[in-house]
Coordinates of C-alpha atoms (C1' of nucleotides) in Angstrom, one line a residue:
Chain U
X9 CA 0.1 -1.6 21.8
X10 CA -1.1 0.6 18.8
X11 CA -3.5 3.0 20.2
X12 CA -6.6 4.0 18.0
X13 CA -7.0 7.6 17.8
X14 CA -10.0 9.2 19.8
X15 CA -11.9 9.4 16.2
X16 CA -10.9 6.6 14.2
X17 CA -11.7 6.6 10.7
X18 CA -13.9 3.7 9.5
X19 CA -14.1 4.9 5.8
X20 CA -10.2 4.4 5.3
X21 CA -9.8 1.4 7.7
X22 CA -12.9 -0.4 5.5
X23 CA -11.0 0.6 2.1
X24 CA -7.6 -0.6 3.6
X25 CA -9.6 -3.5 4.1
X26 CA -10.6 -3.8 0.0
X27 CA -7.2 -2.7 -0.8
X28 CA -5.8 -6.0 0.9
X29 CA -7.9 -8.5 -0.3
X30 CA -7.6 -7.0 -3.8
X31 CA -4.2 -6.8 -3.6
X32 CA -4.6 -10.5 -2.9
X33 CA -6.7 -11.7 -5.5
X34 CA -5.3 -13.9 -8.3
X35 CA -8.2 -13.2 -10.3
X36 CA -10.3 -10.4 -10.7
X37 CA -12.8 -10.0 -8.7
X38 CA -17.1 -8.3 -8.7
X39 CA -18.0 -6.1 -6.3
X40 CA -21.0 -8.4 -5.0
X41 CA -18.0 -11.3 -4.4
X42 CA -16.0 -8.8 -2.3
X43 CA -18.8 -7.6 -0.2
X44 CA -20.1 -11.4 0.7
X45 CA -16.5 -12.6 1.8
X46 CA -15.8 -9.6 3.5
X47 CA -19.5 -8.6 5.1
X48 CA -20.1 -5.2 3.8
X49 CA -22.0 -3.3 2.9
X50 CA -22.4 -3.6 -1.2
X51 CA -23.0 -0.3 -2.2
X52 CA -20.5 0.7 0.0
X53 CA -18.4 -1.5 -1.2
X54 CA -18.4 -0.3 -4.6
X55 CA -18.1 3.1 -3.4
X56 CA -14.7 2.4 -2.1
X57 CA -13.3 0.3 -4.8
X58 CA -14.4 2.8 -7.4
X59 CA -12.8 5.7 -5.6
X60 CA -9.7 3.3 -5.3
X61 CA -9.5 2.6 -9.0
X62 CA -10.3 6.1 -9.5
X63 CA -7.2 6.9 -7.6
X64 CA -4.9 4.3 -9.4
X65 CA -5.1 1.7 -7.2
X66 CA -7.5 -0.8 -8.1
X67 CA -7.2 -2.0 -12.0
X68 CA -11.0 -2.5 -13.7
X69 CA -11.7 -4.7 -16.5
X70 CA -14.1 -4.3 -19.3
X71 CA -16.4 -6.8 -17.2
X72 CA -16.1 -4.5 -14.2
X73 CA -14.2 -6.5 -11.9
X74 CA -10.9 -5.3 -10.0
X75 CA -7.8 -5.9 -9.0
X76 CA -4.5 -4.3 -8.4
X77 CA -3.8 -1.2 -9.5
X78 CA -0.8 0.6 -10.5
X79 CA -0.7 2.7 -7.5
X80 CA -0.4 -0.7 -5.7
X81 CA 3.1 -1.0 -7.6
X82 CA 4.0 2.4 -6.7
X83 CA 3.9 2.0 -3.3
X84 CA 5.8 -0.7 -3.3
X85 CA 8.6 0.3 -4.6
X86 CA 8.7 3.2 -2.2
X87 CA 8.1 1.2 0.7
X88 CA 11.0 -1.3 -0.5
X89 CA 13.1 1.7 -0.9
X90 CA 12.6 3.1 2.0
X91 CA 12.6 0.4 4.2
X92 CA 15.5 -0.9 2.6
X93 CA 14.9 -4.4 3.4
X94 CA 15.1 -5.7 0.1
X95 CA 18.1 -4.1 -0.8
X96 CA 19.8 -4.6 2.8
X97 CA 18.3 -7.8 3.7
X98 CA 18.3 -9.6 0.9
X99 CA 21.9 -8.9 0.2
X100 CA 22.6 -10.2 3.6
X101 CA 20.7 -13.3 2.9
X102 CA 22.7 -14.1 -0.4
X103 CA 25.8 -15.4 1.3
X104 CA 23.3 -18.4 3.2
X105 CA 22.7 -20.1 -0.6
X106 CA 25.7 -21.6 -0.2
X107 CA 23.5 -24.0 3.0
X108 CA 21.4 -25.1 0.3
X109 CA 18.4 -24.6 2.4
X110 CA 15.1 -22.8 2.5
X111 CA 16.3 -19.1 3.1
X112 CA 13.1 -17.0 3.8
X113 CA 12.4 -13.1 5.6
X114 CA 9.4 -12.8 7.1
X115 CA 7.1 -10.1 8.8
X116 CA 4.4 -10.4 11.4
X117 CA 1.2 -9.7 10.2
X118 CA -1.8 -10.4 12.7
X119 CA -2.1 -13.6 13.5
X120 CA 0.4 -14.6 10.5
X121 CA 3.5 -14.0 8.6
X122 CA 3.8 -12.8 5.7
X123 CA 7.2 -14.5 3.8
X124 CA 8.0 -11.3 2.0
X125 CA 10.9 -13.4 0.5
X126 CA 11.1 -17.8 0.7
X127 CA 13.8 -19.3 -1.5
X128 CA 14.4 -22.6 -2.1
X129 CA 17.5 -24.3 -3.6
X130 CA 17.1 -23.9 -7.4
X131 CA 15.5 -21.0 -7.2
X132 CA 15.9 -17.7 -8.9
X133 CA 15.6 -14.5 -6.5
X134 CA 12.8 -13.4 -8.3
X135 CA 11.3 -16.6 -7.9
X136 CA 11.8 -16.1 -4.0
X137 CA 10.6 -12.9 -4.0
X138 CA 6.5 -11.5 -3.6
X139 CA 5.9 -14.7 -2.0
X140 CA 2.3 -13.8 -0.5
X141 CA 1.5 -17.1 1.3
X142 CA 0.3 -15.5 4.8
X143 CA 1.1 -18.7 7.2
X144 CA -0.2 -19.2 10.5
X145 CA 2.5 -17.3 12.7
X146 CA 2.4 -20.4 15.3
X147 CA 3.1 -23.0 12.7
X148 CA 6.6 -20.8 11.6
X149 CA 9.5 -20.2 13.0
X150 CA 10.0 -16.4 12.0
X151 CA 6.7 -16.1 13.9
X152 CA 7.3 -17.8 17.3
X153 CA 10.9 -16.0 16.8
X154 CA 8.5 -12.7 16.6
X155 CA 5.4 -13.2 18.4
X156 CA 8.3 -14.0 21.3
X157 CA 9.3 -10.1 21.5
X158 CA 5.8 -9.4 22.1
X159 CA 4.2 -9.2 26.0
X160 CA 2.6 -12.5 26.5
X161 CA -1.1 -10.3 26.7
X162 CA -0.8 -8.9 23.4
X163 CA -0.4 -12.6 21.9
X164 CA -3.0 -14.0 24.2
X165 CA -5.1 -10.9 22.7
X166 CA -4.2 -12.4 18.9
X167 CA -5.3 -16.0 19.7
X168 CA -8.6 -15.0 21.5
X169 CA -10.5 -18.0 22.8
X170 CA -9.8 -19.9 19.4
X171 CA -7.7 -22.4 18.1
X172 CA -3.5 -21.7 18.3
X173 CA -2.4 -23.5 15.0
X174 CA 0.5 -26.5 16.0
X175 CA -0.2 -25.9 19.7
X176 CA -3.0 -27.6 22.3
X177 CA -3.5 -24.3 23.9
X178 CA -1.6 -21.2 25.2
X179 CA 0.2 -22.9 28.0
X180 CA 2.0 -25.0 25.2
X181 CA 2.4 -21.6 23.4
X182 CA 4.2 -20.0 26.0
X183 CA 6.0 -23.0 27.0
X184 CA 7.8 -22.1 23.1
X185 CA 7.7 -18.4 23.4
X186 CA 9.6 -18.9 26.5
X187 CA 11.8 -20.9 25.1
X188 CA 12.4 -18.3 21.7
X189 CA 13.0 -15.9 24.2
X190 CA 15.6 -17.4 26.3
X191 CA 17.4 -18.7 23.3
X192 CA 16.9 -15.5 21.2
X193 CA 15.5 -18.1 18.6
X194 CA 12.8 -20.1 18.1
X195 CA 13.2 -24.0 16.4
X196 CA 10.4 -25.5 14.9
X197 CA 10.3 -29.2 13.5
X198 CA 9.6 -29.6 10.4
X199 CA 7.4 -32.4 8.4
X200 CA 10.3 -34.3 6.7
X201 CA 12.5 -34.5 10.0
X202 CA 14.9 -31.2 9.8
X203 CA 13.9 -28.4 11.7
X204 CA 14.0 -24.8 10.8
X205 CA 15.5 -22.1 13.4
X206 CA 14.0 -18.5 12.9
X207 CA 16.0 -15.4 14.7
X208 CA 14.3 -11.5 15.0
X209 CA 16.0 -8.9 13.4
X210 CA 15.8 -5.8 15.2
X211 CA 15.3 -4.4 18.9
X212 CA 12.7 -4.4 18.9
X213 CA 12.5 -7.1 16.3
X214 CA 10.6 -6.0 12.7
X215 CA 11.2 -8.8 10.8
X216 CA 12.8 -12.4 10.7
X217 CA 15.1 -14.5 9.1
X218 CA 15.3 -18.1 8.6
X219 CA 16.3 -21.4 7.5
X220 CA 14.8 -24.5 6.8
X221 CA 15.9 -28.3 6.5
X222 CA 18.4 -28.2 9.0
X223 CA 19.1 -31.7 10.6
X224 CA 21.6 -32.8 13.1
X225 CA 22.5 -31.0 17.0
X226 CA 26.1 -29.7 15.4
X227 CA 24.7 -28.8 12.4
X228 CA 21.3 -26.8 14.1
X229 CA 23.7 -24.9 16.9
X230 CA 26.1 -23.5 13.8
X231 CA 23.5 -22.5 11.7
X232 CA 21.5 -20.5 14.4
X233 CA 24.7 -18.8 15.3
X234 CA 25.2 -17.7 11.7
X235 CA 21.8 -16.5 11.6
X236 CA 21.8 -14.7 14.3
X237 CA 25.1 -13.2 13.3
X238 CA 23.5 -12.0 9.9
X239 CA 20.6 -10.7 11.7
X240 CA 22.9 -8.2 13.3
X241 CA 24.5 -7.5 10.3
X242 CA 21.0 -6.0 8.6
X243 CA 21.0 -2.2 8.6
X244 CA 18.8 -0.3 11.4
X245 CA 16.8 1.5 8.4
X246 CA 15.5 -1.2 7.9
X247 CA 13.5 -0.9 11.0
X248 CA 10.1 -2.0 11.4
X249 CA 9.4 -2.1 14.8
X250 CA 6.0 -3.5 16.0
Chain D
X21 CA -11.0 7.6 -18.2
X22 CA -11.9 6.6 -14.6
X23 CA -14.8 7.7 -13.1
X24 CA -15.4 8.2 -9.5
X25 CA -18.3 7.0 -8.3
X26 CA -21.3 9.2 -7.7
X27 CA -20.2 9.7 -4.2
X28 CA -16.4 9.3 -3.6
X29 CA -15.0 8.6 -0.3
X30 CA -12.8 11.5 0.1
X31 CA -11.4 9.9 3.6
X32 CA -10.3 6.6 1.7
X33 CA -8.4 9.4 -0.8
X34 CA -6.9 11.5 1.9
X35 CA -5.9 8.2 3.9
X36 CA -4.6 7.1 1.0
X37 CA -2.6 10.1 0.1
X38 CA -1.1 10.3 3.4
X39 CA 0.1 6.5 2.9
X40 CA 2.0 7.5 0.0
X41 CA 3.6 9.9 1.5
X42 CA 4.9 8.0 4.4
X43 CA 5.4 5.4 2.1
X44 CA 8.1 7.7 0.3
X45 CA 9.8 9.1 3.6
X46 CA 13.4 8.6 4.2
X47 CA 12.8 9.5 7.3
X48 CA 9.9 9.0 10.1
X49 CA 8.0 12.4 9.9
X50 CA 6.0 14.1 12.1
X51 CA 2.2 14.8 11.9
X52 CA 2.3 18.1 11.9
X53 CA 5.3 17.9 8.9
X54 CA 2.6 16.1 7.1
X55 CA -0.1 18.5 7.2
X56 CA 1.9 21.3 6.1
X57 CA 3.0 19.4 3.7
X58 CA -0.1 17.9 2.4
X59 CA -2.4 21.1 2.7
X60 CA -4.1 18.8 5.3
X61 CA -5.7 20.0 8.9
X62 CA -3.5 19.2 11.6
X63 CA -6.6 17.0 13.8
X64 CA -7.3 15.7 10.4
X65 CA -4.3 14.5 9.7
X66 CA -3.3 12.9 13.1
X67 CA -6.7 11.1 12.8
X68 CA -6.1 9.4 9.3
X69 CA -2.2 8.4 10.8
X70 CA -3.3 7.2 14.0
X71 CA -5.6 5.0 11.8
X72 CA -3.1 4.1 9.3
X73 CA -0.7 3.1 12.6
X74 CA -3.7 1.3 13.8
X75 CA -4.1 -1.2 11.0
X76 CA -0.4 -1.7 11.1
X77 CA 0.0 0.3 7.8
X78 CA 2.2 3.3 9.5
X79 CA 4.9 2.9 11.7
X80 CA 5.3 5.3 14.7
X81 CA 8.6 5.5 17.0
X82 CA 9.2 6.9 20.6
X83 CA 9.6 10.3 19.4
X84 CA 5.8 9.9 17.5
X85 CA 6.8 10.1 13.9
X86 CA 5.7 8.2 11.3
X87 CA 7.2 6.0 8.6
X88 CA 5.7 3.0 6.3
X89 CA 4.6 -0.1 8.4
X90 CA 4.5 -3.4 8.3
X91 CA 1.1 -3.7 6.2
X92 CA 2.8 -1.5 3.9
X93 CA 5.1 -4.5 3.2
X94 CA 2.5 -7.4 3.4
X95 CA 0.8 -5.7 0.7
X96 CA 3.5 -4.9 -2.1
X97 CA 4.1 -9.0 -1.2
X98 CA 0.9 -9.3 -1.8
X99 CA 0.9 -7.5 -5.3
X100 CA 4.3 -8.2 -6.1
X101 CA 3.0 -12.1 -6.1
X102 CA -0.5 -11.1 -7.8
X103 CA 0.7 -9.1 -10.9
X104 CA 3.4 -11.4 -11.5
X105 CA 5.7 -8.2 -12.9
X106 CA 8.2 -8.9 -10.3
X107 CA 9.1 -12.9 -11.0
X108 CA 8.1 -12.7 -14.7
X109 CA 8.9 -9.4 -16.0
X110 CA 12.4 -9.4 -14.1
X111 CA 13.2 -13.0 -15.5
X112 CA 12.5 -11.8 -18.8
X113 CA 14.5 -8.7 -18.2
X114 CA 17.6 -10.9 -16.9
X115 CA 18.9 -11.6 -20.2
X116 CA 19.3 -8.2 -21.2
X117 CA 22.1 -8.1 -18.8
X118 CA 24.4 -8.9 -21.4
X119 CA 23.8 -5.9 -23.3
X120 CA 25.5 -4.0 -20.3
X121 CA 23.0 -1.2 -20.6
X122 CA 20.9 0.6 -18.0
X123 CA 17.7 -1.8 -17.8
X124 CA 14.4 -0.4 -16.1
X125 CA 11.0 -1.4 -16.1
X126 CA 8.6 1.5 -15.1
X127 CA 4.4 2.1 -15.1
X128 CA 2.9 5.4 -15.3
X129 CA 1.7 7.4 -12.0
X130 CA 0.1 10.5 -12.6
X131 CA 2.4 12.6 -14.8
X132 CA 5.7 10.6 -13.6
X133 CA 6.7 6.8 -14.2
X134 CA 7.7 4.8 -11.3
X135 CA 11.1 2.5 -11.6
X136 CA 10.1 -0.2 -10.1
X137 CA 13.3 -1.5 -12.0
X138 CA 15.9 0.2 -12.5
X139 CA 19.5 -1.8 -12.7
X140 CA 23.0 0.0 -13.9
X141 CA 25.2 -2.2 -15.3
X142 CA 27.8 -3.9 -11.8
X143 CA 24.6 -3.8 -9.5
X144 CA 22.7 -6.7 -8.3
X145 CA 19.1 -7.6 -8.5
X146 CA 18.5 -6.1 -4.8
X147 CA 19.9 -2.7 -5.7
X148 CA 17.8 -2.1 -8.4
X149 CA 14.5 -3.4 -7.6
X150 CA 12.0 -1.0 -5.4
X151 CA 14.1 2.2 -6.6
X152 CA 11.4 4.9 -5.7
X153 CA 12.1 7.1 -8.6
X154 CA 9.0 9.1 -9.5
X155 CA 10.0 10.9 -12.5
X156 CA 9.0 13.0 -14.6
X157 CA 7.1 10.6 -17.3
X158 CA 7.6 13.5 -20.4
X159 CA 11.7 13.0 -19.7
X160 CA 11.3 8.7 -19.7
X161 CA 11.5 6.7 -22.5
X162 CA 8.9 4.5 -20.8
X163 CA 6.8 7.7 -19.5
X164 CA 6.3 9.2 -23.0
X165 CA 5.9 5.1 -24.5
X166 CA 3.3 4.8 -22.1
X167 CA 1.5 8.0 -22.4
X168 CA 1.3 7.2 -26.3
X169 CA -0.9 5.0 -25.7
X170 CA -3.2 7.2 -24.2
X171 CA -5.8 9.4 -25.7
X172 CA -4.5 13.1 -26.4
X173 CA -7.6 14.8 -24.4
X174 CA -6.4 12.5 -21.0
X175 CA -2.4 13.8 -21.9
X176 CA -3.8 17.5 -21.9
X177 CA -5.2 16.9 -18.6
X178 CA -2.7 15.7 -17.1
X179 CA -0.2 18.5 -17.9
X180 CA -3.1 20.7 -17.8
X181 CA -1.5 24.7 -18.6
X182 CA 1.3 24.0 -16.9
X183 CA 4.8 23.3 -18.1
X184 CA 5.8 20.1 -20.0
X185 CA 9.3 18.8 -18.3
X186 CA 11.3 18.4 -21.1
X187 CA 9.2 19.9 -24.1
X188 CA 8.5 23.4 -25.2
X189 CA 4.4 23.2 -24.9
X190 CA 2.0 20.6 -26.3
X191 CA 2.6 20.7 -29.7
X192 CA 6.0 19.7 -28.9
X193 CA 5.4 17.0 -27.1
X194 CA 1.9 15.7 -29.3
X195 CA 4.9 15.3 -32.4
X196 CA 6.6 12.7 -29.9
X197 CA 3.4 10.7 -29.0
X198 CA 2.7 10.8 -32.3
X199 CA 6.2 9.4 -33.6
X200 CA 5.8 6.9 -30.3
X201 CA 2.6 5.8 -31.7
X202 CA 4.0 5.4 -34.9
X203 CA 7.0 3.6 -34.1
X204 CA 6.1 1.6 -31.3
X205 CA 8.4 2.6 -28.9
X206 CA 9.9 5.9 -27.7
X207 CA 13.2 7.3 -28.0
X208 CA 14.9 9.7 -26.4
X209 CA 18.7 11.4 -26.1
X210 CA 20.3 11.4 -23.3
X211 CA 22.5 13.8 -21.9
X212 CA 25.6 11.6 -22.0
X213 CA 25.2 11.4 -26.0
X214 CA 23.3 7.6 -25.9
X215 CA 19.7 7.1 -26.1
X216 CA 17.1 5.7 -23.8
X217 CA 14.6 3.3 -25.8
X218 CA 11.4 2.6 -24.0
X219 CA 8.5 -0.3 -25.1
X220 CA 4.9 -0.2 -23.7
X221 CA 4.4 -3.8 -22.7
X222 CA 0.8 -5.4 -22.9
X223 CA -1.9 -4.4 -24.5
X224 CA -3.4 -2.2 -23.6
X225 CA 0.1 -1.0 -21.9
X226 CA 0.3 -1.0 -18.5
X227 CA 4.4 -1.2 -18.1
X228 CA 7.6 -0.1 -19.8
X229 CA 10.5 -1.5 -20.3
X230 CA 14.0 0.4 -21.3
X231 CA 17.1 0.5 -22.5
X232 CA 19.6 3.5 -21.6
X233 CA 23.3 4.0 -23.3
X234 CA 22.3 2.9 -27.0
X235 CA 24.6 4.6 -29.6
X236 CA 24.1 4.1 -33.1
X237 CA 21.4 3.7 -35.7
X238 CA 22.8 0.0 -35.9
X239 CA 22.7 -0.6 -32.7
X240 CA 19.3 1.4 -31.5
X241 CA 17.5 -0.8 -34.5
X242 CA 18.8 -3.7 -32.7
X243 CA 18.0 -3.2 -29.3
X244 CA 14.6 -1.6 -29.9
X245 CA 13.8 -5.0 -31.9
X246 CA 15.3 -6.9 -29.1
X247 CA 12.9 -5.0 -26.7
X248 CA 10.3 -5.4 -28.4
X249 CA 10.4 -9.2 -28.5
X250 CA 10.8 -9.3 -25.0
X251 CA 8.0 -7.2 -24.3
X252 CA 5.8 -9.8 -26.2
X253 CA 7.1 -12.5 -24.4
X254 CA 6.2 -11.0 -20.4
X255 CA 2.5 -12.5 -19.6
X256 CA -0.2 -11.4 -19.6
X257 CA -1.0 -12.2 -16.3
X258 CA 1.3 -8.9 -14.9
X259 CA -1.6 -6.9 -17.0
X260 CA -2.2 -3.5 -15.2
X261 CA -3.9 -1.3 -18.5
X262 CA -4.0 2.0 -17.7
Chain C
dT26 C1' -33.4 -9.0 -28.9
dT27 C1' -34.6 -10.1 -24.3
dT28 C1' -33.7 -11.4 -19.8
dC29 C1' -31.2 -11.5 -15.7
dA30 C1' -27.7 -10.3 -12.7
dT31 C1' -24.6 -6.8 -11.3
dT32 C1' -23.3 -2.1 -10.9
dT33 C1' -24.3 2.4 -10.0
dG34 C1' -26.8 6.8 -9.1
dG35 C1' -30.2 9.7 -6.5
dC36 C1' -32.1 10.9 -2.4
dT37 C1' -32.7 11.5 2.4
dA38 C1' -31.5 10.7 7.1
dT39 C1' -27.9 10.0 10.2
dA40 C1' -23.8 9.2 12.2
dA41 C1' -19.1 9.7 11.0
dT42 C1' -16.2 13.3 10.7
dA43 C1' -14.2 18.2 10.9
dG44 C1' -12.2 21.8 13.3
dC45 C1' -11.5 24.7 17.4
dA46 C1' -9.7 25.0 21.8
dA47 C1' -8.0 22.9 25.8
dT48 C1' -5.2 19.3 27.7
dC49 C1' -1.6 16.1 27.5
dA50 C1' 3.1 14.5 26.5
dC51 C1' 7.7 15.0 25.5
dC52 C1' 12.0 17.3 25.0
dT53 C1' 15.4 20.6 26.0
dG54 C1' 17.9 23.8 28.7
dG55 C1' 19.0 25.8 33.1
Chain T
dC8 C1' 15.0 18.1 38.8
dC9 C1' 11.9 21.6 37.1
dA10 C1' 9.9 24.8 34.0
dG11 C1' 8.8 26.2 29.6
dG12 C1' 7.9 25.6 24.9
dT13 C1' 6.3 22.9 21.2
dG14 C1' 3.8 19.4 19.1
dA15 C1' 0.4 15.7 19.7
dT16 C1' -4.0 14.5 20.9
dT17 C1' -8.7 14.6 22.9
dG18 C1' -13.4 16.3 23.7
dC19 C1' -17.2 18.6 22.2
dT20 C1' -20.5 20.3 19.0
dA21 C1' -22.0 21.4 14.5
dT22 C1' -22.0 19.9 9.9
dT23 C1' -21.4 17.5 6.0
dA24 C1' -19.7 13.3 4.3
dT25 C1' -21.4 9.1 4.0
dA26 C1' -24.7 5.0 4.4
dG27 C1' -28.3 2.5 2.8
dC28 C1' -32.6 1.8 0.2
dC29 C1' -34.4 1.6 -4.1
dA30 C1' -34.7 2.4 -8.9
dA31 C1' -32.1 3.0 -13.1
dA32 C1' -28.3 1.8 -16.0
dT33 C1' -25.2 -1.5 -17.8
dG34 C1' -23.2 -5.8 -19.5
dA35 C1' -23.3 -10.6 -20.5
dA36 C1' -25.5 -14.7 -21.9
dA37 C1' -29.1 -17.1 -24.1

DNA sequence: TTTCATTTGGCTATAATAGCAATCACCTGG
DNA sequence: CCAGGTGATTGCTATTATAGCCAAATGAAA
């Protein structure tokens, strides 16, 4: 569990806060919009997004609305550097075109994951790449595979007293993380009648790896033992423990 | 020029700061490493990472260093999807393959361009995406293309009295903006005996693209037309103006 | 040009934060 | 296993960075 420090410090949580959803906006956004959806403050609001724009990372139009800033594309190519996933994991993940199925890498964020990479056949790796869609972690395989190398408090903790996306309550939930734990997997149906089979990558797992469309008992086994066996093969720099 | 607003949020900035710098660690670092580093107070700094590991933006192992987390990742997703530079300007960049040339796309942070693209001719897409490169944007063909395109006053203060990497003082390096300007593109020798060309994309520029390797009047004429094209062609929805 | 909506600055009070010193945690060597 | 040393972290108090209210400035649309 991530401890807080004795004297947290609201100011940068609250502009890590901005920096995500502008990070996440397709369109530029005002200041008024920002502090409505996200229940601040709005002079504080602007406070924060001008210092981050005044530091490079948020962009400002000539209407005076932000979004990403150059900074924002700084970092992430240091943190793809460093973490090396891209450059490790995705290089694993090239030899699994040949299933001519949905390939994706995935991290645990929250409640979701985040599908740092989601290919589809016909798809160009820069295509797969950036993805942003944050997905409901209980309605993926990558995150029952990851939520499932977390104590069964700390997910309870994540859920709360609300809703668990694709389940009917936690005792169906841990009914699947026990299952993703004794099969060091986790297989989720899909809509159109394949499955997809999600494996962690890691100990303690940072990320995950999975495929998508798989049909058949045969078919399901050999492609989880060739996922699993990539998921060893993905450097330890690439470490993200969480 | 961006203005900070009447009353910055110097914790956002120091977060911020510290983010970057554990963004850019090979290796998990200490707290204390940081603050020497940084000029930062030792409590202070502890705080702001303790925070940053909080909100899942830091990652901290057994031995209680720090390296980039998991947010860290969501979020260059996030703007890797937003700015489109990744899936458009990349596509666009693909067919320059052929010319077996360095090929890099780069924006301007600070005084020193970021490669967020930076392929050699027998790598693959992985290796050369998220190359952490900050350098020096007076010895880049993208650096000066993009500085061109700012005013001379906001050049001067970024070099401020100190030395110019690569040029014997300002007036040096004013006769290459100037010939930038002109031109529409920067060139510049490389040690090897080639030439790096480097186009400001967007208008107003908020990216470079480059060739590296050119030899020839012939050839240089060509490729610097073939560059420009392409930057026209990259959409403007990857617009970051500087 | 005027009007309206949004952004931003100034001011004052306050609470978030800074830094010092003590305590805690971890690692290494005997 | 224990002791010592080093670094991480907390608690406390003072201070200053910041919050929020309100008015001024700015930009866009009619």
């Amino acid at each position: 569990m991530k401890t807080l420090p004795s004297q947290p410090n609201q100011s940068l949580m609250d502009g890590l806060r901005l920096l995500e959803a502008l990070a996440a906006r397709a369109q530029p956004v005002a200041c008024t919009d920002l502090a409505k959806e996200l229940g601040m403050e709005l002079t504080r609001v602007n406070r924060l997004v001008k210092t981050l724009h005044h530091k490079g990372f948020a962009h400002r139009d000539r209407s005076r609305k932000y979004g990403p800033g150059a900074g924002l594309l700084v970092l992430s190519a240091a943190t793809l550097n460093t973490l090396g996933l891209f450059r490790d994991g995705l290089a694993a993940l090239q030899e699994l075109r040949e299933e001519k199925l949905v390939t994706a890498i995935g991290v645990l964020w929250r409640d979701r994951v985040s599908y740092f990479y989601h290919w589809s056949p016909g798809q160009s790796l820069e295509e797969a790449v950036g993805r942003m869609e944050l997905f409901p972690a209980t309605r993926s395989s990558i995150g029952l595979a990851l939520l499932a190398s977390h104590e069964d408090s700390e997910v309870r903790a994540l859920f709360g007293r609300g809703p668990i996306p694709g389940f009917k309550g936690w005792a169906d939930l841990k009914r699947a993380l026990d299952a993703a734990r004794r099969d060091g997997c986790a297989v989720m149906a899909n809509a159109d009648g394949g499955v997809s089979i999600g494996v962690p990558v890691g100990v303690p797992p940072f990320a995950g790896v999975a495929l998508s469309g798989a049909r058949g008992a045969k078919e399901i086994a050999r492609l989880t033992a060739r996922l699993k066996d990539l998921a060893l093969r993905i450097p330890q720099n690439s470490r993200l423990a969480v």
